[in-house]
PDB file of C-alpha atoms in Angstrom:
ATOM      1  CA  MET A  14       0.000   0.000   0.000  1.00 43.00           C
ATOM      2  CA  THR A  15       3.046   2.290   0.001  1.00 54.00           C
ATOM      3  CA  ASP A  16       2.143   3.808  -3.385  1.00 83.00           C
ATOM      4  CA  PHE A  17      -1.578   4.101  -2.674  1.00 91.00           C
ATOM      5  CA  ASP A  18      -2.844   7.593  -1.846  1.00 95.00           C
ATOM      6  CA  LEU A  19      -6.043   7.195   0.157  1.00 96.00           C
ATOM      7  CA  GLU A  20      -6.933  10.892   0.020  1.00 97.00           C
ATOM      8  CA  ALA A  21      -6.479  11.001  -3.757  1.00 97.00           C
ATOM      9  CA  ALA A  22      -8.675   7.897  -4.070  1.00 98.00           C
ATOM     10  CA  LYS A  23     -11.436   9.590  -2.061  1.00 98.00           C
ATOM     11  CA  GLN A  24     -11.312  12.588  -4.374  1.00 98.00           C
ATOM     12  CA  GLU A  25     -11.371  10.353  -7.443  1.00 98.00           C
ATOM     13  CA  ILE A  26     -14.539   8.638  -6.215  1.00 98.00           C
ATOM     14  CA  LEU A  27     -16.166  12.014  -5.570  1.00 98.00           C
ATOM     15  CA  ASP A  28     -15.189  13.229  -9.041  1.00 98.00           C
ATOM     16  CA  TYR A  29     -16.887  10.244 -10.658  1.00 98.00           C
ATOM     17  CA  CYS A  30     -19.935  10.599  -8.415  1.00 97.00           C
ATOM     18  CA  LEU A  31     -20.384  14.150  -9.683  1.00 97.00           C
ATOM     19  CA  ARG A  32     -19.695  13.046 -13.248  1.00 97.00           C
ATOM     20  CA  SER A  33     -22.399  10.390 -12.947  1.00 97.00           C
ATOM     21  CA  MET A  34     -24.879  13.178 -12.181  1.00 96.00           C
ATOM     22  CA  ASP A  35     -23.608  15.293 -15.094  1.00 96.00           C
ATOM     23  CA  TYR A  36     -24.089  12.314 -17.420  1.00 96.00           C
ATOM     24  CA  GLY A  37     -27.588  11.643 -16.101  1.00 95.00           C
ATOM     25  CA  LEU A  38     -26.657   8.245 -14.689  1.00 97.00           C
ATOM     26  CA  ASN A  39     -27.642   8.986 -11.094  1.00 93.00           C
ATOM     27  CA  PHE A  40     -30.010  11.223  -9.141  1.00 88.00           C
ATOM     28  CA  ASN A  41     -30.744  12.073  -5.496  1.00 87.00           C
ATOM     29  CA  THR A  42     -28.812   9.566  -3.364  1.00 89.00           C
ATOM     30  CA  GLN A  43     -29.074   6.687  -5.835  1.00 92.00           C
ATOM     31  CA  GLY A  44     -26.123   4.537  -6.840  1.00 96.00           C
ATOM     32  CA  ASN A  45     -22.727   4.000  -5.262  1.00 97.00           C
ATOM     33  CA  ILE A  46     -19.064   3.738  -6.203  1.00 98.00           C
ATOM     34  CA  SER A  47     -16.210   1.812  -4.609  1.00 98.00           C
ATOM     35  CA  ILE A  48     -12.597   0.814  -5.159  1.00 98.00           C
ATOM     36  CA  ARG A  49     -10.478  -1.995  -3.826  1.00 98.00           C
ATOM     37  CA  VAL A  50      -7.650  -0.713  -1.627  1.00 98.00           C
ATOM     38  CA  PRO A  51      -4.443  -2.555  -2.535  1.00 95.00           C
ATOM     39  CA  GLY A  52      -2.701  -4.541   0.191  1.00 93.00           C
ATOM     40  CA  ASP A  53      -2.705  -7.854   1.990  1.00 88.00           C
ATOM     41  CA  GLU A  54      -5.869  -7.088   3.961  1.00 93.00           C
ATOM     42  CA  GLU A  55      -9.363  -6.682   2.559  1.00 96.00           C
ATOM     43  CA  ARG A  56     -10.129  -2.983   2.486  1.00 98.00           C
ATOM     44  CA  TYR A  57     -12.538  -1.054   0.318  1.00 98.00           C
ATOM     45  CA  LEU A  58     -13.312   2.622  -0.122  1.00 98.00           C
ATOM     46  CA  ILE A  59     -16.984   3.317  -0.834  1.00 98.00           C
ATOM     47  CA  THR A  60     -19.494   6.139  -0.969  1.00 98.00           C
ATOM     48  CA  PRO A  61     -21.539   6.847   2.174  1.00 98.00           C
ATOM     49  CA  THR A  62     -25.170   5.936   2.616  1.00 97.00           C
ATOM     50  CA  ASP A  63     -28.027   8.410   2.074  1.00 93.00           C
ATOM     51  CA  LEU A  64     -26.009  11.463   1.086  1.00 96.00           C
ATOM     52  CA  GLU A  65     -26.642  13.457  -2.084  1.00 95.00           C
ATOM     53  CA  TYR A  66     -23.653  13.579  -4.425  1.00 94.00           C
ATOM     54  CA  ASP A  67     -23.766  17.358  -4.768  1.00 92.00           C
ATOM     55  CA  LEU A  68     -23.556  17.677  -0.982  1.00 95.00           C
ATOM     56  CA  MET A  69     -20.752  15.140  -0.676  1.00 96.00           C
ATOM     57  CA  SER A  70     -17.076  15.857  -0.034  1.00 97.00           C
ATOM     58  CA  ALA A  71     -14.059  13.608  -0.411  1.00 98.00           C
ATOM     59  CA  ASP A  72     -13.926  13.276   3.379  1.00 97.00           C
ATOM     60  CA  ASP A  73     -17.368  11.631   3.344  1.00 98.00           C
ATOM     61  CA  MET A  74     -16.006   8.460   1.704  1.00 98.00           C
ATOM     62  CA  VAL A  75     -15.977   5.404   3.955  1.00 98.00           C
ATOM     63  CA  LEU A  76     -13.177   2.868   4.375  1.00 98.00           C
ATOM     64  CA  VAL A  77     -14.414  -0.610   5.326  1.00 98.00           C
ATOM     65  CA  ASP A  78     -12.874  -4.009   5.963  1.00 98.00           C
ATOM     66  CA  GLY A  79     -13.848  -7.380   4.492  1.00 97.00           C
ATOM     67  CA  ASP A  80     -16.712  -7.691   7.004  1.00 97.00           C
ATOM     68  CA  CYS A  81     -18.046  -4.263   6.006  1.00 97.00           C
ATOM     69  CA  ASN A  82     -16.990  -2.747   9.324  1.00 97.00           C
ATOM     70  CA  VAL A  83     -16.088   0.940   9.148  1.00 98.00           C
ATOM     71  CA  ILE A  84     -12.355   1.533   9.542  1.00 97.00           C
ATOM     72  CA  GLU A  85     -12.472   5.219   8.729  1.00 97.00           C
ATOM     73  CA  GLY A  86     -15.309   7.601   8.002  1.00 96.00           C
ATOM     74  CA  LYS A  87     -17.932   9.777   9.653  1.00 95.00           C
ATOM     75  CA  HIS A  88     -20.852   8.093   7.868  1.00 97.00           C
ATOM     76  CA  GLY A  89     -22.060   4.563   7.376  1.00 97.00           C
ATOM     77  CA  PRO A  90     -21.141   2.924   4.072  1.00 98.00           C
ATOM     78  CA  SER A  91     -23.602   2.490   1.228  1.00 97.00           C
ATOM     79  CA  SER A  92     -26.389   0.055   2.069  1.00 95.00           C
ATOM     80  CA  GLU A  93     -25.120  -2.094  -0.824  1.00 97.00           C
ATOM     81  CA  VAL A  94     -21.589  -2.402   0.534  1.00 98.00           C
ATOM     82  CA  THR A  95     -22.092  -6.165   0.975  1.00 97.00           C
ATOM     83  CA  VAL A  96     -22.783  -6.485  -2.766  1.00 98.00           C
ATOM     84  CA  HIS A  97     -19.525  -4.694  -3.539  1.00 98.00           C
ATOM     85  CA  VAL A  98     -17.508  -6.874  -1.167  1.00 98.00           C
ATOM     86  CA  ALA A  99     -19.080 -10.045  -2.560  1.00 97.00           C
ATOM     87  CA  THR A 100     -18.182  -8.918  -6.067  1.00 98.00           C
ATOM     88  CA  TYR A 101     -14.565  -8.162  -5.179  1.00 98.00           C
ATOM     89  CA  ARG A 102     -14.205 -11.603  -3.631  1.00 97.00           C
ATOM     90  CA  ARG A 103     -15.667 -13.352  -6.663  1.00 97.00           C
ATOM     91  CA  ARG A 104     -13.752 -11.250  -9.172  1.00 97.00           C
ATOM     92  CA  PRO A 105     -10.065 -10.756  -8.287  1.00 97.00           C
ATOM     93  CA  ASP A 106      -9.657  -8.862 -11.576  1.00 97.00           C
ATOM     94  CA  VAL A 107     -12.061  -6.159 -10.389  1.00 98.00           C
ATOM     95  CA  HIS A 108     -10.636  -3.112  -8.615  1.00 98.00           C
ATOM     96  CA  ALA A 109     -13.525  -0.663  -9.034  1.00 98.00           C
ATOM     97  CA  ILE A 110     -17.316  -0.893  -9.053  1.00 98.00           C
ATOM     98  CA  VAL A 111     -19.871   1.643 -10.267  1.00 98.00           C
ATOM     99  CA  HIS A 112     -23.592   1.242  -9.556  1.00 98.00           C
ATOM    100  CA  THR A 113     -25.861   3.719 -11.344  1.00 98.00           C
ATOM    101  CA  GLU A 114     -29.556   4.171 -12.167  1.00 97.00           C
ATOM    102  CA  PRO A 115     -29.586   5.195 -15.860  1.00 98.00           C
ATOM    103  CA  VAL A 116     -33.008   5.531 -17.473  1.00 97.00           C
ATOM    104  CA  TYR A 117     -32.564   3.659 -20.756  1.00 98.00           C
ATOM    105  CA  THR A 118     -30.684   0.815 -19.092  1.00 98.00           C
ATOM    106  CA  ASN A 119     -33.521   0.525 -16.590  1.00 98.00           C
ATOM    107  CA  VAL A 120     -36.004   0.269 -19.470  1.00 98.00           C
ATOM    108  CA  TRP A 121     -34.360  -3.022 -20.470  1.00 98.00           C
ATOM    109  CA  GLY A 122     -34.262  -4.130 -16.858  1.00 98.00           C
ATOM    110  CA  VAL A 123     -37.995  -3.557 -16.586  1.00 98.00           C
ATOM    111  CA  ILE A 124     -38.831  -5.548 -19.723  1.00 97.00           C
ATOM    112  CA  GLY A 125     -36.326  -8.247 -18.728  1.00 97.00           C
ATOM    113  CA  GLU A 126     -34.303  -8.302 -21.939  1.00 97.00           C
ATOM    114  CA  PRO A 127     -30.497  -8.208 -22.049  1.00 98.00           C
ATOM    115  CA  ILE A 128     -28.900  -5.151 -23.645  1.00 98.00           C
ATOM    116  CA  GLN A 129     -27.415  -6.296 -26.920  1.00 96.00           C
ATOM    117  CA  GLY A 130     -24.387  -4.815 -28.645  1.00 93.00           C
ATOM    118  CA  ALA A 131     -25.895  -1.895 -30.507  1.00 94.00           C
ATOM    119  CA  LEU A 132     -22.595   0.003 -30.183  1.00 95.00           C
ATOM    120  CA  VAL A 133     -19.090  -1.379 -30.524  1.00 94.00           C
ATOM    121  CA  ASN A 134     -17.693   0.458 -27.494  1.00 93.00           C
ATOM    122  CA  MET A 135     -20.222  -1.222 -25.193  1.00 96.00           C
ATOM    123  CA  VAL A 136     -19.392  -4.679 -26.504  1.00 95.00           C
ATOM    124  CA  ILE A 137     -15.674  -4.074 -26.020  1.00 94.00           C
ATOM    125  CA  TYR A 138     -16.039  -2.779 -22.463  1.00 96.00           C
ATOM    126  CA  THR A 139     -18.640  -5.275 -21.291  1.00 97.00           C
ATOM    127  CA  LYS A 140     -17.261  -8.251 -23.298  1.00 95.00           C
ATOM    128  CA  GLY A 141     -20.742  -9.219 -24.424  1.00 95.00           C
ATOM    129  CA  GLU A 142     -24.423  -8.409 -24.151  1.00 96.00           C
ATOM    130  CA  VAL A 143     -25.438  -7.217 -20.700  1.00 98.00           C
ATOM    131  CA  PRO A 144     -27.617  -9.722 -18.809  1.00 98.00           C
ATOM    132  CA  ILE A 145     -30.502  -8.958 -16.450  1.00 98.00           C
ATOM    133  CA  MET A 146     -30.325  -9.916 -12.780  1.00 97.00           C
ATOM    134  CA  PRO A 147     -33.879 -10.843 -11.623  1.00 96.00           C
ATOM    135  CA  PHE A 148     -35.272  -8.417  -9.084  1.00 96.00           C
ATOM    136  CA  ALA A 149     -34.356  -8.957  -5.444  1.00 95.00           C
ATOM    137  CA  LEU A 150     -33.487  -6.702  -2.534  1.00 92.00           C
ATOM    138  CA  SER A 151     -29.875  -5.684  -3.013  1.00 92.00           C
ATOM    139  CA  ASN A 152     -28.652  -4.901   0.490  1.00 88.00           C
ATOM    140  CA  ASN A 153     -27.122  -8.296   1.254  1.00 91.00           C
ATOM    141  CA  SER A 154     -24.222 -10.489   0.190  1.00 92.00           C
ATOM    142  CA  ALA A 155     -26.556 -13.225  -1.107  1.00 94.00           C
ATOM    143  CA  PHE A 156     -27.735 -10.784  -3.750  1.00 96.00           C
ATOM    144  CA  GLY A 157     -24.092 -10.056  -4.593  1.00 96.00           C
ATOM    145  CA  ASP A 158     -23.281 -13.729  -5.079  1.00 96.00           C
ATOM    146  CA  ALA A 159     -26.391 -14.333  -7.188  1.00 97.00           C
ATOM    147  CA  MET A 160     -25.567 -11.249  -9.240  1.00 98.00           C
ATOM    148  CA  CYS A 161     -22.037 -12.521  -9.862  1.00 98.00           C
ATOM    149  CA  ASP A 162     -23.517 -15.795 -11.102  1.00 98.00           C
ATOM    150  CA  VAL A 163     -25.513 -13.825 -13.672  1.00 98.00           C
ATOM    151  CA  MET A 164     -22.658 -11.492 -14.627  1.00 98.00           C
ATOM    152  CA  GLY A 165     -20.014 -14.213 -14.880  1.00 97.00           C
ATOM    153  CA  ASP A 166     -16.853 -12.879 -16.542  1.00 97.00           C
ATOM    154  CA  LEU A 167     -18.659  -9.909 -18.079  1.00 98.00           C
ATOM    155  CA  ASN A 168     -18.084  -6.362 -16.874  1.00 98.00           C
ATOM    156  CA  ALA A 169     -21.703  -5.277 -16.507  1.00 98.00           C
ATOM    157  CA  VAL A 170     -25.059  -6.510 -15.276  1.00 98.00           C
ATOM    158  CA  VAL A 171     -28.484  -4.877 -15.052  1.00 98.00           C
ATOM    159  CA  TRP A 172     -30.448  -5.185 -11.821  1.00 98.00           C
ATOM    160  CA  ALA A 173     -34.075  -5.615 -12.880  1.00 97.00           C
ATOM    161  CA  ASN A 174     -36.221  -2.667 -11.738  1.00 96.00           C
ATOM    162  CA  HIS A 175     -33.208  -1.103 -10.069  1.00 94.00           C
ATOM    163  CA  GLY A 176     -30.144  -0.122 -12.063  1.00 96.00           C
ATOM    164  CA  LEU A 177     -26.778  -1.025 -13.533  1.00 98.00           C
ATOM    165  CA  LEU A 178     -23.559  -2.337 -12.035  1.00 98.00           C
ATOM    166  CA  THR A 179     -20.274  -2.184 -13.937  1.00 98.00           C
ATOM    167  CA  VAL A 180     -16.812  -3.305 -12.915  1.00 98.00           C
ATOM    168  CA  GLY A 181     -13.294  -2.685 -14.110  1.00 98.00           C
ATOM    169  CA  PRO A 182      -9.583  -2.797 -13.333  1.00 98.00           C
ATOM    170  CA  ASP A 183      -9.801   0.869 -12.352  1.00 98.00           C
ATOM    171  CA  LEU A 184     -12.501   3.444 -11.705  1.00 98.00           C
ATOM    172  CA  ARG A 185     -12.125   5.229 -15.041  1.00 98.00           C
ATOM    173  CA  THR A 186     -12.738   2.002 -16.959  1.00 98.00           C
ATOM    174  CA  ALA A 187     -15.676   0.949 -14.780  1.00 98.00           C
ATOM    175  CA  PHE A 188     -17.277   4.353 -15.301  1.00 98.00           C
ATOM    176  CA  LYS A 189     -16.655   4.337 -19.057  1.00 98.00           C
ATOM    177  CA  THR A 190     -18.391   0.969 -19.145  1.00 98.00           C
ATOM    178  CA  SER A 191     -21.460   2.456 -17.413  1.00 98.00           C
ATOM    179  CA  VAL A 192     -21.617   5.251 -19.976  1.00 98.00           C
ATOM    180  CA  ALA A 193     -21.206   2.796 -22.849  1.00 98.00           C
ATOM    181  CA  VAL A 194     -24.001   0.532 -21.584  1.00 98.00           C
ATOM    182  CA  GLU A 195     -26.418   3.433 -21.199  1.00 98.00           C
ATOM    183  CA  SER A 196     -25.548   4.745 -24.683  1.00 98.00           C
ATOM    184  CA  SER A 197     -26.166   1.320 -26.202  1.00 98.00           C
ATOM    185  CA  ALA A 198     -29.411   0.924 -24.259  1.00 98.00           C
ATOM    186  CA  LYS A 199     -30.626   4.264 -25.596  1.00 98.00           C
ATOM    187  CA  VAL A 200     -29.748   3.415 -29.197  1.00 98.00           C
ATOM    188  CA  MET A 201     -31.325  -0.029 -28.901  1.00 97.00           C
ATOM    189  CA  THR A 202     -34.511   1.459 -27.445  1.00 97.00           C
ATOM    190  CA  MET A 203     -34.794   3.807 -30.414  1.00 97.00           C
ATOM    191  CA  ALA A 204     -33.849   1.124 -32.942  1.00 97.00           C
ATOM    192  CA  ARG A 205     -36.503  -1.252 -31.641  1.00 94.00           C
ATOM    193  CA  GLY A 206     -39.043   1.489 -32.261  1.00 93.00           C
ATOM    194  CA  ILE A 207     -38.208   1.157 -35.955  1.00 96.00           C
ATOM    195  CA  THR A 208     -37.483  -2.541 -36.356  1.00 94.00           C
ATOM    196  CA  GLN A 209     -37.680  -5.699 -34.279  1.00 91.00           C
ATOM    197  CA  PHE A 210     -34.416  -6.872 -35.823  1.00 91.00           C
ATOM    198  CA  PRO A 211     -31.708  -4.227 -35.347  1.00 93.00           C
ATOM    199  CA  ILE A 212     -28.131  -5.113 -36.293  1.00 92.00           C
ATOM    200  CA  VAL A 213     -26.122  -6.050 -33.202  1.00 92.00           C
ATOM    201  CA  LEU A 214     -22.508  -7.033 -32.562  1.00 92.00           C
ATOM    202  CA  ASP A 215     -21.103 -10.184 -30.974  1.00 88.00           C
ATOM    203  CA  TYR A 216     -18.017  -9.769 -28.808  1.00 86.00           C
ATOM    204  CA  GLN A 217     -16.714 -13.222 -29.668  1.00 83.00           C
ATOM    205  CA  THR A 218     -16.580 -12.443 -33.381  1.00 84.00           C
ATOM    206  CA  LEU A 219     -15.209  -8.893 -33.169  1.00 82.00           C
ATOM    207  CA  GLY A 220     -11.579  -9.842 -32.644  1.00 75.00           C
ATOM    208  CA  ILE A 221     -10.893  -6.524 -30.881  1.00 68.00           C
ATOM    209  CA  THR A 222      -8.895  -6.516 -27.655  1.00 59.00           C
ATOM    210  CA  GLU A 223      -8.208  -2.807 -27.056  1.00 59.00           C
ATOM    211  CA  SER A 224     -10.626  -0.243 -25.678  1.00 56.00           C
ATOM    212  CA  LEU A 225     -11.833   2.669 -27.752  1.00 52.00           C
TER     213      LEU A 225
END
């Protein structure tokens, strides 16, 4: 952990929280963002519970251990902290998680259809079409494990009637994935208004390994 700057990480999370509002991905106190703190012990930095992003400061971020106990912070962690921890344990490749509530993505969650690859950037970031996690209350680790079963090795999953969760090796990539999924969901929604058979892309046949 010698090269890890905790204060800079708190500011980075805040910056992406505010960006999620600017991009229309979150509203009120919805959504949450976390990162894995490098080191031998399980530690995670996550947004606080029930605090509007535009009222939040970097000092409001909460540091928790692997049992979701607060190590540092003046607030409680997000109510979905157990989902984040469960995801980090299942996915050692994941170092950042972004949960948002984007409108067009939620449309597909409501109708229960996966978001197909309308746009190439989404397919590259997510590594495939984005599946739908059946609705369940999301404030427990059992939900996190079930969600990971649905997501598999992909980098995104829609929570039916709730929102979107994306993961990545860093916060920038996880956030870019959220934006890409919402963009593809919007295009697919419009395309399906014209035709029931829009042209979609398959990650396995693209042969592209680098992000756009």
